[in-house]
CSV table of C-alpha atoms in Angstrom, one decimal:
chain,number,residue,atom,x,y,z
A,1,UNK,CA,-34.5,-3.3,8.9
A,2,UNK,CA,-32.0,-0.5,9.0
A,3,UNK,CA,-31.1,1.4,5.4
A,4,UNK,CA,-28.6,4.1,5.3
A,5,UNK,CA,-27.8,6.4,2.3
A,6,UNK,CA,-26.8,9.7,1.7
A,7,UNK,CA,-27.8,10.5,5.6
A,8,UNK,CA,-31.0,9.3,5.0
A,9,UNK,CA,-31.6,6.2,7.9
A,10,UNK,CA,-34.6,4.1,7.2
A,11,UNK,CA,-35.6,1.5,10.6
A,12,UNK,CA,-39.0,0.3,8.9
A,13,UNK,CA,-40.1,-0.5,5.5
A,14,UNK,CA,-41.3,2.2,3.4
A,15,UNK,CA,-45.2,2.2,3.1
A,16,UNK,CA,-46.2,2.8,-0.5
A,17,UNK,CA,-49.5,3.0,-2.7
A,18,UNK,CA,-49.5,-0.6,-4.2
A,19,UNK,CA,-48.3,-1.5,-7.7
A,20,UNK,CA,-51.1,-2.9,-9.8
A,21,UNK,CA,-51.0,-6.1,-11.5
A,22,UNK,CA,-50.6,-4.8,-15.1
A,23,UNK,CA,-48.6,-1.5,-13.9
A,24,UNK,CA,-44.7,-0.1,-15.4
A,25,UNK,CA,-42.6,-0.2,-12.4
A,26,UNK,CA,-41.8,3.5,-13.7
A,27,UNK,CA,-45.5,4.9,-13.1
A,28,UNK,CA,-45.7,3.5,-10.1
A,29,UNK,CA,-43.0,5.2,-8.4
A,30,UNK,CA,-44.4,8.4,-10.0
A,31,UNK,CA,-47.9,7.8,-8.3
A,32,UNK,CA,-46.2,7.3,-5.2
A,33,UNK,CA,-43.7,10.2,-5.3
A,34,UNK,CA,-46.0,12.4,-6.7
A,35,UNK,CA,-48.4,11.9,-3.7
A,36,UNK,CA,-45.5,12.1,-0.9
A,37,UNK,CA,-44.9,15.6,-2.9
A,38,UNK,CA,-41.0,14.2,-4.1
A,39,UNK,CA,-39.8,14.0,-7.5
A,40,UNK,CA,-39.8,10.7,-8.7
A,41,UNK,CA,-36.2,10.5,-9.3
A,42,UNK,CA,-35.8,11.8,-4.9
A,43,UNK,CA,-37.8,8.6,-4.3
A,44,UNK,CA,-36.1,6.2,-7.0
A,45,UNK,CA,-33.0,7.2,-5.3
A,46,UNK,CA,-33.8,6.3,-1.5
A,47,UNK,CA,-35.8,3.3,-2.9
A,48,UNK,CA,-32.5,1.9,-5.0
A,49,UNK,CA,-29.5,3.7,-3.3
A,50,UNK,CA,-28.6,4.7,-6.6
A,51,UNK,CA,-28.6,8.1,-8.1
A,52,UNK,CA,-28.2,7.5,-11.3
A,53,UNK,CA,-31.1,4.3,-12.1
A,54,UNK,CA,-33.9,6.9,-12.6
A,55,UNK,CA,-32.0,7.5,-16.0
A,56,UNK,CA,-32.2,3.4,-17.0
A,57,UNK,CA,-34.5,1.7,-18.1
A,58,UNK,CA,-36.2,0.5,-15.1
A,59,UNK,CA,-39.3,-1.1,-16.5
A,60,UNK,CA,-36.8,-3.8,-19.0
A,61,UNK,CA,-34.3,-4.6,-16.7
A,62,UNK,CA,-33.3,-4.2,-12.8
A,63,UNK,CA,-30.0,-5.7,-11.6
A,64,UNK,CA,-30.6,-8.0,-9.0
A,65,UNK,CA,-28.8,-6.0,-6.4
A,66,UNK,CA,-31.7,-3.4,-7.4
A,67,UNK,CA,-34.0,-5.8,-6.6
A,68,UNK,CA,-32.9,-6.5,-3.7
A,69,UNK,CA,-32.4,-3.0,-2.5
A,70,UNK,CA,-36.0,-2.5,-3.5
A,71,UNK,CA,-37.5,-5.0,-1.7
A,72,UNK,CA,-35.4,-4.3,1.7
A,73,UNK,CA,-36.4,-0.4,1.5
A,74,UNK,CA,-40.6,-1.3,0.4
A,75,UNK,CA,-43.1,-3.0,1.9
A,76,UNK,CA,-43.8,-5.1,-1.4
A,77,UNK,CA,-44.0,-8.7,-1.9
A,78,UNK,CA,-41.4,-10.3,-4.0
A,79,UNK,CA,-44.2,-12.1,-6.7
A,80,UNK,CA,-46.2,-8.3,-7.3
A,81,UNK,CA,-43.0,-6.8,-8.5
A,82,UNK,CA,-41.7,-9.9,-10.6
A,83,UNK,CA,-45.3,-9.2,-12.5
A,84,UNK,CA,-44.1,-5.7,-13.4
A,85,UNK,CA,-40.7,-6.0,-14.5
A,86,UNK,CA,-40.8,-6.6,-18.5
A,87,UNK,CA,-37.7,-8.9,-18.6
A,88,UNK,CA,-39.5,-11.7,-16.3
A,89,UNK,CA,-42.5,-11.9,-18.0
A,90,UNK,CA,-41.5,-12.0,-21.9
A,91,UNK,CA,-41.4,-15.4,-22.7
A,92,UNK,CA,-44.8,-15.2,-24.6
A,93,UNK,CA,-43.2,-12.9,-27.4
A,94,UNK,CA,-39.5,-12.6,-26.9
A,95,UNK,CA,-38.1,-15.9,-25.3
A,96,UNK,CA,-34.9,-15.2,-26.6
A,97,UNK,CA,-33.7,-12.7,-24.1
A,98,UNK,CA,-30.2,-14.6,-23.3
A,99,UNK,CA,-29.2,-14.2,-26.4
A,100,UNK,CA,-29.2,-10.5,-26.7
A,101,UNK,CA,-29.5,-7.4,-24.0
A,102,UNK,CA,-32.7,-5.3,-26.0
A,103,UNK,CA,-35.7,-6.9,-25.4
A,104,UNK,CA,-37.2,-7.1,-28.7
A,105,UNK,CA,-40.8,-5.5,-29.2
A,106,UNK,CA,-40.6,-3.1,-26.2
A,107,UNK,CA,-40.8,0.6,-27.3
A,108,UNK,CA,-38.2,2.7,-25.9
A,109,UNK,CA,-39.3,5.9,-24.1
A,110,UNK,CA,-36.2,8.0,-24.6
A,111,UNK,CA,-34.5,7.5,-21.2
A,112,UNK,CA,-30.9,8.3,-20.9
A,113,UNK,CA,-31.1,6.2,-24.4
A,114,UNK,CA,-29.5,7.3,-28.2
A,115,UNK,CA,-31.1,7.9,-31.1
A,116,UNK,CA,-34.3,7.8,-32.3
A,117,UNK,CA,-36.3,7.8,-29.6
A,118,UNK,CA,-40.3,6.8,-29.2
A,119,UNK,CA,-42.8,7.7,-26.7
A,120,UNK,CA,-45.1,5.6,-24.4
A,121,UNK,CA,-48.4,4.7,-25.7
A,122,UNK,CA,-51.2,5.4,-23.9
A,123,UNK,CA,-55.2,5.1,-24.0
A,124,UNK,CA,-56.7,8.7,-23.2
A,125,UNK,CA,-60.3,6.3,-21.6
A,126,UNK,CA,-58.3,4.0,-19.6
A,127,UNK,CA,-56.8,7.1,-18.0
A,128,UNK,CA,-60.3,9.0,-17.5
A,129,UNK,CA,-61.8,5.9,-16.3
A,130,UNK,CA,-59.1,4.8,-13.3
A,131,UNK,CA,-59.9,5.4,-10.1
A,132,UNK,CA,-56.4,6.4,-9.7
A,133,UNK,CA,-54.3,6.6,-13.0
A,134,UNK,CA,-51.7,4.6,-14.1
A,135,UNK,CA,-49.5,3.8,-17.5
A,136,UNK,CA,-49.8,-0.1,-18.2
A,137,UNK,CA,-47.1,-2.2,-19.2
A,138,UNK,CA,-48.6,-3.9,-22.4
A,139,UNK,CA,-48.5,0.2,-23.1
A,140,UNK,CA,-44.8,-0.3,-23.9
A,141,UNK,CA,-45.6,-2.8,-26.7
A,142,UNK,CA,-44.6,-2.6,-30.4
A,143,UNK,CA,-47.3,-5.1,-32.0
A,144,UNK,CA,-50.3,-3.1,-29.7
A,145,UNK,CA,-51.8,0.2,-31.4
A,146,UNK,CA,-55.2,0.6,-29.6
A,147,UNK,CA,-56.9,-0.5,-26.9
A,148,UNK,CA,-58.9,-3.6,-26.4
A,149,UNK,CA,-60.9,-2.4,-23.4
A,150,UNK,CA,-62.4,0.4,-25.1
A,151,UNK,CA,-61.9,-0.1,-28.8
A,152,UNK,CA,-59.9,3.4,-29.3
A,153,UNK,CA,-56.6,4.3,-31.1
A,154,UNK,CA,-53.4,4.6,-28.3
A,155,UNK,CA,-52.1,8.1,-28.4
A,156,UNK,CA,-48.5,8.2,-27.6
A,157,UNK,CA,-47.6,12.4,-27.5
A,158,UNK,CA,-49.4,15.3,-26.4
A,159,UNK,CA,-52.8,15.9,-28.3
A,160,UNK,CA,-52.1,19.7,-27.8
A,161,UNK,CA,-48.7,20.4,-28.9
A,162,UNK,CA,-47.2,17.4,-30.0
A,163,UNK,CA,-44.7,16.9,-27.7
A,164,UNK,CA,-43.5,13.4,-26.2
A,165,UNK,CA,-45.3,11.8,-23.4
A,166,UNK,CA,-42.2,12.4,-20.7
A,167,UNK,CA,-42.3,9.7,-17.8
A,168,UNK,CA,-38.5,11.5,-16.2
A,169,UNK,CA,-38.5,14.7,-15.4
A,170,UNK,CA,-41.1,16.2,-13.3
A,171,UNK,CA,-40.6,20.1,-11.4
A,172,UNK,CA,-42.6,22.5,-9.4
A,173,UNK,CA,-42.0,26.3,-9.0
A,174,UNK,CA,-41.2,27.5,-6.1
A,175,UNK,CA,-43.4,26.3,-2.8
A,176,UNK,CA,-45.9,24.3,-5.0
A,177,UNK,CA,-46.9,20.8,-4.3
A,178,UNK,CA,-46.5,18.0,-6.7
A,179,UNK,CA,-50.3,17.2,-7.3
A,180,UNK,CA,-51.0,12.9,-7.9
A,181,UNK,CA,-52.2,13.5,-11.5
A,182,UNK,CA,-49.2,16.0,-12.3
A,183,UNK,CA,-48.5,12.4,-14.4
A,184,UNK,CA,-51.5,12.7,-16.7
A,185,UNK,CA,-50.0,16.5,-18.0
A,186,UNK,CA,-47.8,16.9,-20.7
A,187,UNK,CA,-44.6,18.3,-19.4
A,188,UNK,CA,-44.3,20.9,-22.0
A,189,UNK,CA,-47.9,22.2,-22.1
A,190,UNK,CA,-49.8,21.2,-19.3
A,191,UNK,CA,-52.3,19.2,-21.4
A,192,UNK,CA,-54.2,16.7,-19.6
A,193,UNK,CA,-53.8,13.6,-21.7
A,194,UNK,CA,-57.1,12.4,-20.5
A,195,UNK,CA,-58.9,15.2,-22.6
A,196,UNK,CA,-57.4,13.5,-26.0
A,197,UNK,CA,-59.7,12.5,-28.3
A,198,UNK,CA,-61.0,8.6,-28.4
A,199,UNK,CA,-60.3,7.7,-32.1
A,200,UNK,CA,-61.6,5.0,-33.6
A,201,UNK,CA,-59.1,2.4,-34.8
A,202,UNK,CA,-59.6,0.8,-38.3
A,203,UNK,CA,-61.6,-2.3,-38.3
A,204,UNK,CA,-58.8,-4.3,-39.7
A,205,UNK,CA,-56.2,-2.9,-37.1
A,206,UNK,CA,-58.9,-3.3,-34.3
A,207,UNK,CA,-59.3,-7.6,-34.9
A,208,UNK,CA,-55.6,-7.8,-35.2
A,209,UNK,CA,-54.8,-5.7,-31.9
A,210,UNK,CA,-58.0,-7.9,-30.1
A,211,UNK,CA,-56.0,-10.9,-31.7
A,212,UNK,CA,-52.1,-10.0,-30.7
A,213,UNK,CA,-53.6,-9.4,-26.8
A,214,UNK,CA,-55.0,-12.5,-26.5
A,215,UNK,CA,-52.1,-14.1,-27.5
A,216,UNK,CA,-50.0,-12.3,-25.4
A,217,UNK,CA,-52.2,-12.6,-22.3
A,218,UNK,CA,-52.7,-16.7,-22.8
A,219,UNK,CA,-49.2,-17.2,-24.1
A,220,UNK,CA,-51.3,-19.3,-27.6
A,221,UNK,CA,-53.8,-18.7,-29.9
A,222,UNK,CA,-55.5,-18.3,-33.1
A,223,UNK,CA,-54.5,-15.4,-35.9
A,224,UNK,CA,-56.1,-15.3,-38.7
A,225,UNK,CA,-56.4,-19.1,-39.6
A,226,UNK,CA,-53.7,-20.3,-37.9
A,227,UNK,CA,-53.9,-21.3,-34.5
A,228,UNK,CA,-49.9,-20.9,-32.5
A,229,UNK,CA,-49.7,-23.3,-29.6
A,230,UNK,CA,-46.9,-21.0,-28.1
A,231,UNK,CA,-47.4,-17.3,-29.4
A,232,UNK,CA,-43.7,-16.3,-29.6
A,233,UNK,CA,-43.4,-18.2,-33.0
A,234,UNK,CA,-46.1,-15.7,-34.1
A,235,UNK,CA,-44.7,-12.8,-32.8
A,236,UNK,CA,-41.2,-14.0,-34.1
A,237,UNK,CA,-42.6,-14.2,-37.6
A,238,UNK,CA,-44.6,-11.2,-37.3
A,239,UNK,CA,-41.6,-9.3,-36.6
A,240,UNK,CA,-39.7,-10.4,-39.6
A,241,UNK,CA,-43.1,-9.4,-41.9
A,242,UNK,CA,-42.9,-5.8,-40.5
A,243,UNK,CA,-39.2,-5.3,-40.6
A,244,UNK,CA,-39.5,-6.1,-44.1
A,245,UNK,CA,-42.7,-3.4,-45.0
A,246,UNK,CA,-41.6,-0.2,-42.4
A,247,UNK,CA,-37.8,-0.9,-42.6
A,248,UNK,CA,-36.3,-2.1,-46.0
A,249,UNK,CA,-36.0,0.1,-49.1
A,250,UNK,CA,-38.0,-3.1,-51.3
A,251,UNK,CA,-40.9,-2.8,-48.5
A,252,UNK,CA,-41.4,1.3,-49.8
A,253,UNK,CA,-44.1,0.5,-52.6
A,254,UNK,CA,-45.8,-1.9,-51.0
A,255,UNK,CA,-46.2,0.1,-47.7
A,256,UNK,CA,-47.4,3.0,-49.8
A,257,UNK,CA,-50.2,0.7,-51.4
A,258,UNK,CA,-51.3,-0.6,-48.2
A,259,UNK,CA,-51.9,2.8,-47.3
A,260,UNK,CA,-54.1,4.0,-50.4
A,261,UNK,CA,-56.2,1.1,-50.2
A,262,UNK,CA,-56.9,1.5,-46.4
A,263,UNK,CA,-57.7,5.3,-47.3
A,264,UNK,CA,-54.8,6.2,-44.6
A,265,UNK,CA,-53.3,9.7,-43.7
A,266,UNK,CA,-50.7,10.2,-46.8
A,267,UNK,CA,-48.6,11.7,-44.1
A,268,UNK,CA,-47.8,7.9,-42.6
A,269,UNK,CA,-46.6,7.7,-46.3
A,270,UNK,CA,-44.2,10.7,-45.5
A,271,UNK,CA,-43.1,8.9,-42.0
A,272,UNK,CA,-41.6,5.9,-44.3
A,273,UNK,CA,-39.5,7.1,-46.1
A,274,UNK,CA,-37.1,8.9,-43.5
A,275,UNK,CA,-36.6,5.3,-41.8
A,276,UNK,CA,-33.3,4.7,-41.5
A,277,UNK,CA,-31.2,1.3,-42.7
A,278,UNK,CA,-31.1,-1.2,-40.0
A,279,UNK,CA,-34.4,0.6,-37.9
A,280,UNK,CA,-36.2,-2.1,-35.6
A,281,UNK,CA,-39.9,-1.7,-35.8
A,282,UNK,CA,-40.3,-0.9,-32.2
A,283,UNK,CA,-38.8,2.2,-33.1
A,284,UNK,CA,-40.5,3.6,-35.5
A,285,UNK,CA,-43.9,6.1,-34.9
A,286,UNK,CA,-47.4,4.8,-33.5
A,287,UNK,CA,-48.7,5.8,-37.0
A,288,UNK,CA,-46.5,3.2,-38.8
A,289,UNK,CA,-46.6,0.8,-36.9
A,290,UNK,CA,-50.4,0.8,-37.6
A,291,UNK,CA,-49.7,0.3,-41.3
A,292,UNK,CA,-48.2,-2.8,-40.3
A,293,UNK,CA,-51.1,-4.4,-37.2
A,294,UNK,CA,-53.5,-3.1,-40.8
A,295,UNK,CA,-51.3,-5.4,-43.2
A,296,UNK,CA,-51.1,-8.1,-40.8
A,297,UNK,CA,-54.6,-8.7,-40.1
A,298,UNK,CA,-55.0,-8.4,-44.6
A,299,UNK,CA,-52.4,-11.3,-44.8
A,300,UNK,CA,-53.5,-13.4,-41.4
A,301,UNK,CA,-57.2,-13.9,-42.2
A,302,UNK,CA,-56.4,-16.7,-44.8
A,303,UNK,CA,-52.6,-16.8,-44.5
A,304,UNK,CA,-50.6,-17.8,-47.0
A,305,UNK,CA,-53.1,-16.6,-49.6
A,306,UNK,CA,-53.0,-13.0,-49.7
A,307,UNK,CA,-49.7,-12.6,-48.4
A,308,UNK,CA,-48.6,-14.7,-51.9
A,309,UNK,CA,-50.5,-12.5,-53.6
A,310,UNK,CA,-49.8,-9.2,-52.8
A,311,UNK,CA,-46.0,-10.1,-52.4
A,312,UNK,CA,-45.9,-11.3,-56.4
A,313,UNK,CA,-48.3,-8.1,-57.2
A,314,UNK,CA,-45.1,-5.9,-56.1
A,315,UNK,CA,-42.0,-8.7,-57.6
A,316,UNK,CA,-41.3,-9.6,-53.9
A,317,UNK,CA,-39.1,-12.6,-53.5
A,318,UNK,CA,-37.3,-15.2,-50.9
A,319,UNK,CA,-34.1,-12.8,-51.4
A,320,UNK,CA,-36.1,-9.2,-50.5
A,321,UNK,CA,-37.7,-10.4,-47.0
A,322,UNK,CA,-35.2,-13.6,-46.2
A,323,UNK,CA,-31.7,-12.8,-44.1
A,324,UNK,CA,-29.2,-15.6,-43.3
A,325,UNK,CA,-28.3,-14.1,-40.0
A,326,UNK,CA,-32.1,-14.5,-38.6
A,327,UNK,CA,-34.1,-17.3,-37.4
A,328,UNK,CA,-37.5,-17.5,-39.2
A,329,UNK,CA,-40.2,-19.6,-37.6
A,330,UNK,CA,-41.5,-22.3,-39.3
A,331,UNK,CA,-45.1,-21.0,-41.0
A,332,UNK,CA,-43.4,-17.8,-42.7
A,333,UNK,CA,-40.0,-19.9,-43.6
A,334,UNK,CA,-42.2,-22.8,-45.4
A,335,UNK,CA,-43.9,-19.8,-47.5
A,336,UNK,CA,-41.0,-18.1,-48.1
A,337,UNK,CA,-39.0,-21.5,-49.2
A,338,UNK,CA,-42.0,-23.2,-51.3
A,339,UNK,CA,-43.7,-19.7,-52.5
A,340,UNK,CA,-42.0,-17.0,-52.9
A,341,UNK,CA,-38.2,-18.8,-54.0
């Protein structure tokens, strides 16, 4: 194998940490560049030929000329980085990825993207607990708020000083060397993330996350008291529920009850009402989107019951939650038809 770019000749395969099996494709590079003291972008480049891909998205999609540049410049086989990449391995929530080029559920982590941006979750015990640390990729998912390993609340900014968690830029002064666990410090303070607290989630948004994990990981399962023998169709109605209570102007008063009767921070109550019209869940805060895993779990345990309820409680109709232009699957649609017409 002979690679040449930018003056740079490769005649042998690069030799790299390996990726683990539940690892971004992003932290990975960062591990390894940060221990051959580069910048991550310096070794994204000679690994890609491309000086520009570090600002992409390279965890959602890789062209497969990027692919193929990858595995001609790495020693890396084919099937270990096919169970990184994102867009390979939705099909258990978002099989519909032909049909549109955002992969739905996926949080963005502000690179080279507009708007509002988010920040990558992250669980301050899974980091002080690897042997050598690394950002997950079921990290990057919307309908996950804590962590089922260790039962504690995802963080996703800087406990210190509030600032994004920032997986891009990464600099030294002067003759210093990158150190491997430069990743774990925020890039405005120098916090080390692993010194977060370990907050306990609410019981409520615990079961749900335990639940939405499973059925992610086995591709079916059970929710409340309905079992999904493909777990998309869950997610897919799931989806439409929170758009609905974080996003729409006639979800505002029954977000804010959810809230008092869970005894949450009023602030999250603050959070909701500066969404914008046409937001997507994923791209709201951490903080409201665990409103929503809270609610879910409240309607889920004996689905349709409480989900009537509450939605009559607050004069919520077909015509509030319902849009023409979506698919709804078929266990929200026949309560939404026969219930809530």
């Amino acid at each position: 194998m002979s690679c040449k770019y930018q003056g740079l000749e490769l005649s042998y395969k690069l030799q790299l940490l390996p990726i683990y099996q539940d690892e971004l494709l992003r932290s990975w590079i960062i591990r390894n560049a940060l221990f051959l003291n580069m910048k991550p972008s310096q070794l994204s480049t000679i690994i890609f030929q491309n000086t520009d891909i570090w600002k992409s998205d390279i965890d959602t999609q890789l062209s497969t000329k990027s692919i193929e540049s990858l595995l001609g410049t790495v020693e890396i086989k084919k099937e270990d980085l096919n169970n990184t990449l994102i867009s390979l391995n939705c099909d258990y929530f978002y099989p519909h990825l032909n049909d549109s080029k955002q992969i739905k559920w996926v949080l963005s982590i502000g690179v080279h993207q507009r708007g509002q941006k988010s920040s990558i979750q992250y669980c301050p015990l899974c980091l002080s607990t690897d042997q050598a640390p690394y950002f997950r990729t079921y990290w990057r998912f919307g309908f996950l708020t804590s962590c089922h390993i260790h039962n504690v609340c995802f963080l996703d900014n800087c406990y210190s000083c509030g600032a994004s968690i920032d997986l891009v830029r990464y600099d030294k002064k002067g003759d210093e060397h990158f150190k491997q666990l430069d990743c774990l410090k925020c890039s405005q303070c120098s916090f080390d993330l692993r010194d977060a607290p370990k907050i306990r989630p609410h019981h409520h948004e615990l079961k749900a996350n335990h639940e939405h994990f499973e059925l992610l990981v086995n591709g079916y399962g059970s929710v409340g008291n309905l079992h999904f023998n493909y777990s998309h169709i869950y997610y897919d109605g799931f989806k439409r529920i929170m758009s609905f209570l974080l996003c729409s102007k006639n979800g505002v008063e029954m977000f804010n009850h959810i809230v008092s009767i869970n005894n949450l921070d009023q602030n999250f109550v603050t959070d909701r009402s500066i969404v914008r019209r046409h937001s997507e869940p994923e791209h709201l805060s951490l903080d409201m989107r665990r409103v929503s895993i809270i609610f879910s779990y409240h309607v889920m345990k004996d689905w349709p019951i409480s989900f009537i309820k509450i939605c009559k409680e607050f004069g919520i109709t077909k015509r509030f939650i319902y849009s023409p232009h979506l698919d709804y699957p078929f266990w929200l649609k026949k309560v939404l038809d026969l219930e809530l017409a």
